[in-house]
Short mmCIF file of C-alpha atoms in Angstrom, two decimals:
data_model
loop_
_atom_site.label_atom_id
_atom_site.label_comp_id
_atom_site.label_asym_id
_atom_site.label_seq_id
_atom_site.Cartn_x
_atom_site.Cartn_y
_atom_site.Cartn_z
CA UNK A 232 8.86 145.36 62.77
CA UNK A 233 7.85 141.77 61.97
CA UNK A 234 5.37 141.68 59.07
CA UNK A 235 4.26 138.15 60.00
CA UNK A 236 3.02 139.41 63.37
CA UNK A 237 2.01 142.95 62.43
CA UNK A 238 -0.83 143.24 59.87
CA UNK A 239 0.21 146.73 58.72
CA UNK A 240 1.75 145.53 55.46
CA UNK A 241 -1.38 143.54 54.53
CA UNK A 242 -3.66 146.42 55.46
CA UNK A 243 -1.69 148.93 53.39
CA UNK A 244 -0.61 146.95 50.31
CA UNK A 245 -3.69 144.73 50.05
CA UNK A 246 -6.68 146.42 51.70
CA UNK A 247 -5.70 150.06 51.15
CA UNK A 248 -4.05 149.78 47.74
CA UNK A 249 -6.05 146.97 46.10
CA UNK A 250 -9.34 146.18 47.83
CA UNK A 251 -10.63 149.71 48.38
CA UNK A 252 -9.97 150.94 44.79
CA UNK A 253 -11.49 147.81 43.24
CA UNK A 254 -14.52 148.09 45.50
CA UNK A 255 -14.85 151.65 44.22
CA UNK A 256 -15.13 150.28 40.69
CA UNK A 257 -18.35 148.55 41.77
CA UNK A 258 -19.66 150.65 44.65
CA UNK A 259 -18.60 154.19 43.70
CA UNK A 260 -15.95 156.16 45.61
CA UNK A 261 -15.47 154.14 48.81
CA UNK A 262 -12.34 156.05 49.80
CA UNK A 263 -14.22 159.24 50.66
CA UNK A 264 -16.21 157.44 53.33
CA UNK A 265 -13.15 156.22 55.24
CA UNK A 266 -10.54 158.83 54.34
CA UNK A 267 -8.50 159.27 57.58
CA UNK A 268 -6.72 162.37 56.30
CA UNK A 269 -10.04 164.13 55.79
CA UNK A 270 -11.01 163.50 59.38
CA UNK A 271 -7.71 164.92 60.61
CA UNK A 272 -8.13 168.07 58.51
CA UNK A 273 -11.67 168.38 59.85
CA UNK A 274 -10.47 168.10 63.44
CA UNK A 275 -7.83 170.76 62.73
CA UNK A 276 -10.45 173.10 61.32
CA UNK A 277 -8.81 173.42 57.90
CA UNK A 278 -10.85 175.66 55.60
CA UNK A 279 -12.70 174.27 52.57
CA UNK A 280 -10.70 176.37 50.11
CA UNK A 281 -10.60 176.22 46.33
CA UNK A 282 -10.38 172.80 44.66
CA UNK A 283 -9.13 173.95 41.26
CA UNK A 284 -5.58 172.56 41.35
CA UNK A 285 -3.54 170.38 39.03
CA UNK A 286 -2.93 166.68 39.64
CA UNK A 287 0.89 166.82 39.55
CA UNK A 288 1.37 166.41 43.33
CA UNK A 289 -0.93 163.37 43.27
CA UNK A 290 1.20 161.90 40.48
CA UNK A 291 4.29 162.16 42.69
CA UNK A 292 2.39 160.57 45.58
CA UNK A 293 1.36 157.59 43.45
CA UNK A 294 4.88 157.18 42.06
CA UNK A 295 6.45 157.35 45.52
CA UNK A 296 4.01 154.82 46.95
CA UNK A 297 4.52 152.34 44.12
CA UNK A 298 8.29 152.70 44.59
CA UNK A 299 7.81 151.83 48.25
CA UNK A 300 5.68 148.82 47.36
CA UNK A 301 7.62 147.46 44.38
CA UNK A 302 11.22 148.57 44.84
CA UNK A 303 12.10 149.55 48.39
CA UNK A 304 14.21 146.91 50.18
CA UNK A 305 12.52 147.92 53.44
CA UNK A 306 8.74 148.05 53.60
CA UNK A 307 7.89 146.60 56.99
CA UNK A 308 5.46 148.05 59.55
CA UNK A 309 8.00 150.55 60.91
CA UNK A 310 8.73 151.99 57.46
CA UNK A 311 5.01 152.13 56.69
CA UNK A 312 4.38 153.98 59.95
CA UNK A 313 7.04 156.55 59.08
CA UNK A 314 5.58 156.88 55.57
CA UNK A 315 2.09 157.43 57.05
CA UNK A 316 3.39 160.16 59.36
CA UNK A 317 5.22 161.82 56.46
CA UNK A 318 2.10 161.67 54.31
CA UNK A 319 -0.03 163.09 57.11
CA UNK A 320 2.43 165.99 57.36
CA UNK A 321 2.13 166.53 53.59
CA UNK A 322 -1.67 166.48 53.71
CA UNK A 323 -1.81 168.95 56.61
CA UNK A 324 0.65 171.35 54.95
CA UNK A 325 -1.10 171.41 51.57
CA UNK A 326 -4.45 171.45 53.35
CA UNK A 327 -3.60 174.64 55.20
CA UNK A 328 -2.11 176.10 52.01
CA UNK A 329 -4.87 175.24 49.53
CA UNK A 330 -7.82 173.98 51.59
CA UNK A 331 -9.50 170.62 52.13
CA UNK A 332 -11.27 170.61 48.79
CA UNK A 333 -8.00 170.89 46.87
CA UNK A 334 -6.51 168.03 48.90
CA UNK A 335 -9.34 165.61 48.16
CA UNK A 336 -9.92 166.63 44.56
CA UNK A 337 -6.35 167.00 43.32
CA UNK A 338 -3.51 166.63 45.83
CA UNK A 339 -4.26 163.38 47.67
CA UNK A 340 -2.94 160.68 45.35
CA UNK A 341 -4.97 157.92 46.99
CA UNK A 342 -8.22 159.89 46.74
CA UNK A 343 -7.61 160.56 43.05
CA UNK A 344 -6.59 156.95 42.37
CA UNK A 345 -9.74 155.57 44.00
CA UNK A 346 -11.97 158.18 42.39
CA UNK A 347 -10.72 157.18 38.92
CA UNK A 348 -11.63 153.56 39.67
CA UNK A 349 -15.02 154.69 40.97
CA UNK A 350 -15.68 156.67 37.80
CA UNK A 351 -15.62 153.52 35.66
CA UNK A 352 -18.20 151.70 37.77
CA UNK A 353 -21.96 151.27 37.25
CA UNK A 354 -22.97 153.05 40.47
CA UNK A 355 -22.69 156.70 41.43
CA UNK A 356 -23.90 158.91 44.26
CA UNK A 357 -25.84 161.98 43.17
CA UNK A 358 -25.79 165.44 44.77
CA UNK A 359 -28.59 164.41 47.15
CA UNK A 360 -26.65 161.42 48.45
CA UNK A 361 -28.70 158.79 46.59
CA UNK A 362 -27.12 155.84 44.79
CA UNK A 363 -27.82 155.72 41.06
CA UNK A 364 -27.07 153.18 38.35
CA UNK A 365 -25.28 154.24 35.17
CA UNK A 366 -23.52 152.54 32.22
CA UNK A 367 -19.98 151.30 32.79
CA UNK A 368 -17.25 153.90 32.08
CA UNK A 369 -19.82 156.72 31.83
CA UNK A 370 -18.38 158.41 34.91
CA UNK A 371 -15.01 159.01 33.26
CA UNK A 372 -16.43 162.04 31.47
CA UNK A 373 -17.11 163.64 34.86
CA UNK A 374 -13.45 163.53 35.95
CA UNK A 375 -12.22 167.17 35.88
CA UNK A 376 -9.67 167.73 33.11
CA UNK A 377 -6.88 169.45 34.97
CA UNK A 378 -3.16 169.58 34.33
CA UNK A 379 -1.44 166.32 35.17
CA UNK A 380 -4.38 164.03 34.40
CA UNK A 381 -2.46 162.45 31.53
CA UNK A 382 0.49 161.93 33.88
CA UNK A 383 -1.77 160.05 36.28
CA UNK A 384 -2.68 157.60 33.51
CA UNK A 385 0.99 157.27 32.51
CA UNK A 386 2.06 156.45 36.06
CA UNK A 387 -0.76 153.95 36.56
CA UNK A 388 0.09 152.12 33.31
CA UNK A 389 3.85 152.37 33.77
CA UNK A 390 3.92 151.07 37.35
CA UNK A 391 1.68 148.10 36.51
CA UNK A 392 3.90 147.34 33.52
CA UNK A 393 7.00 147.43 35.72
CA UNK A 394 5.33 145.19 38.30
CA UNK A 395 4.73 142.57 35.60
CA UNK A 396 8.20 142.97 34.09
CA UNK A 397 10.11 142.52 37.33
CA UNK A 398 8.29 139.26 38.02
CA UNK A 399 9.39 137.78 34.70
CA UNK A 400 12.27 135.36 34.16
CA UNK A 401 13.77 137.77 31.65
CA UNK A 402 14.12 140.49 34.27
CA UNK A 403 15.81 138.15 36.73
CA UNK A 404 18.00 136.18 34.32
CA UNK A 405 18.94 138.89 31.84
CA UNK A 406 19.13 142.02 34.00
CA UNK A 407 19.42 141.40 37.74
CA UNK A 408 21.61 138.28 37.79
CA UNK A 409 24.23 139.58 35.28
CA UNK A 410 24.57 142.86 37.16
CA UNK A 411 24.98 141.03 40.47
CA UNK A 412 27.83 139.01 38.95
CA UNK A 413 29.48 142.11 37.44
CA UNK A 414 29.22 144.12 40.66
CA UNK A 415 29.89 141.55 43.42
CA UNK A 416 30.95 144.23 45.91
CA UNK A 417 27.47 145.67 45.91
CA UNK A 418 24.95 144.41 48.42
CA UNK A 419 22.29 142.40 46.55
CA UNK A 420 19.53 144.35 48.32
CA UNK A 421 21.05 147.72 47.42
CA UNK A 422 21.78 146.72 43.83
CA UNK A 423 18.27 145.31 43.41
CA UNK A 424 16.85 148.59 44.73
CA UNK A 425 18.98 150.60 42.29
CA UNK A 426 17.97 148.37 39.37
CA UNK A 427 14.35 148.53 40.45
CA UNK A 428 14.40 152.32 40.75
CA UNK A 429 15.93 152.75 37.31
CA UNK A 430 13.54 150.17 35.88
CA UNK A 431 10.44 151.71 37.46
CA UNK A 432 11.21 155.27 36.40
CA UNK A 433 12.50 154.09 33.03
CA UNK A 434 9.33 152.18 32.17
CA UNK A 435 7.12 155.03 33.37
CA UNK A 436 9.21 157.36 31.21
CA UNK A 437 8.84 155.11 28.17
CA UNK A 438 5.08 154.98 28.64
CA UNK A 439 5.08 158.77 28.88
CA UNK A 440 7.09 159.07 25.66
CA UNK A 441 4.73 156.66 23.94
CA UNK A 442 1.78 158.73 25.12
CA UNK A 443 3.31 161.93 23.72
CA UNK A 444 4.17 160.47 20.31
#
């Protein structure tokens, strides 16, 4: 479970979470070409199904993953392996329930996240599999407007905002350090996780309130 010897953390938090989505912003939806969950559902013979589902499950997936990345005191290779197995179980269950199309279009948080990045880029793939150029941001109009789409934007903005806030001196000096001194019996790792959880969900909530106003 040593991250310095096992590349799992780099592959997940750098390649999977950062490189692939940003490549999609320039080269269209790169995730679809390498999606491991899709291959598993194909091997299992899961039916195509109906893709008309809301994005709410994908919102929870994105929020859970960012909690693991930004807050969890344990995020080594072993934890990531358990998370991957749990996510595979989720994908298989919803795949059998709603079909592969629903998983990739609405329920797989990573597929939706990467597709949103791909929709802002200058390259798209048409129905015949040919690459086409288009103006930047033009693809956003093609994203299906289903329930939960606004929540996806709120979570994306809120989690990035929290990531920046927790790295600031204000967060450390004015929030974390005073609470550690007030609650010395608490383990620093546990208290930091509690503060981080409240902070992450609180900031996402504030962004959501601001969106609704």
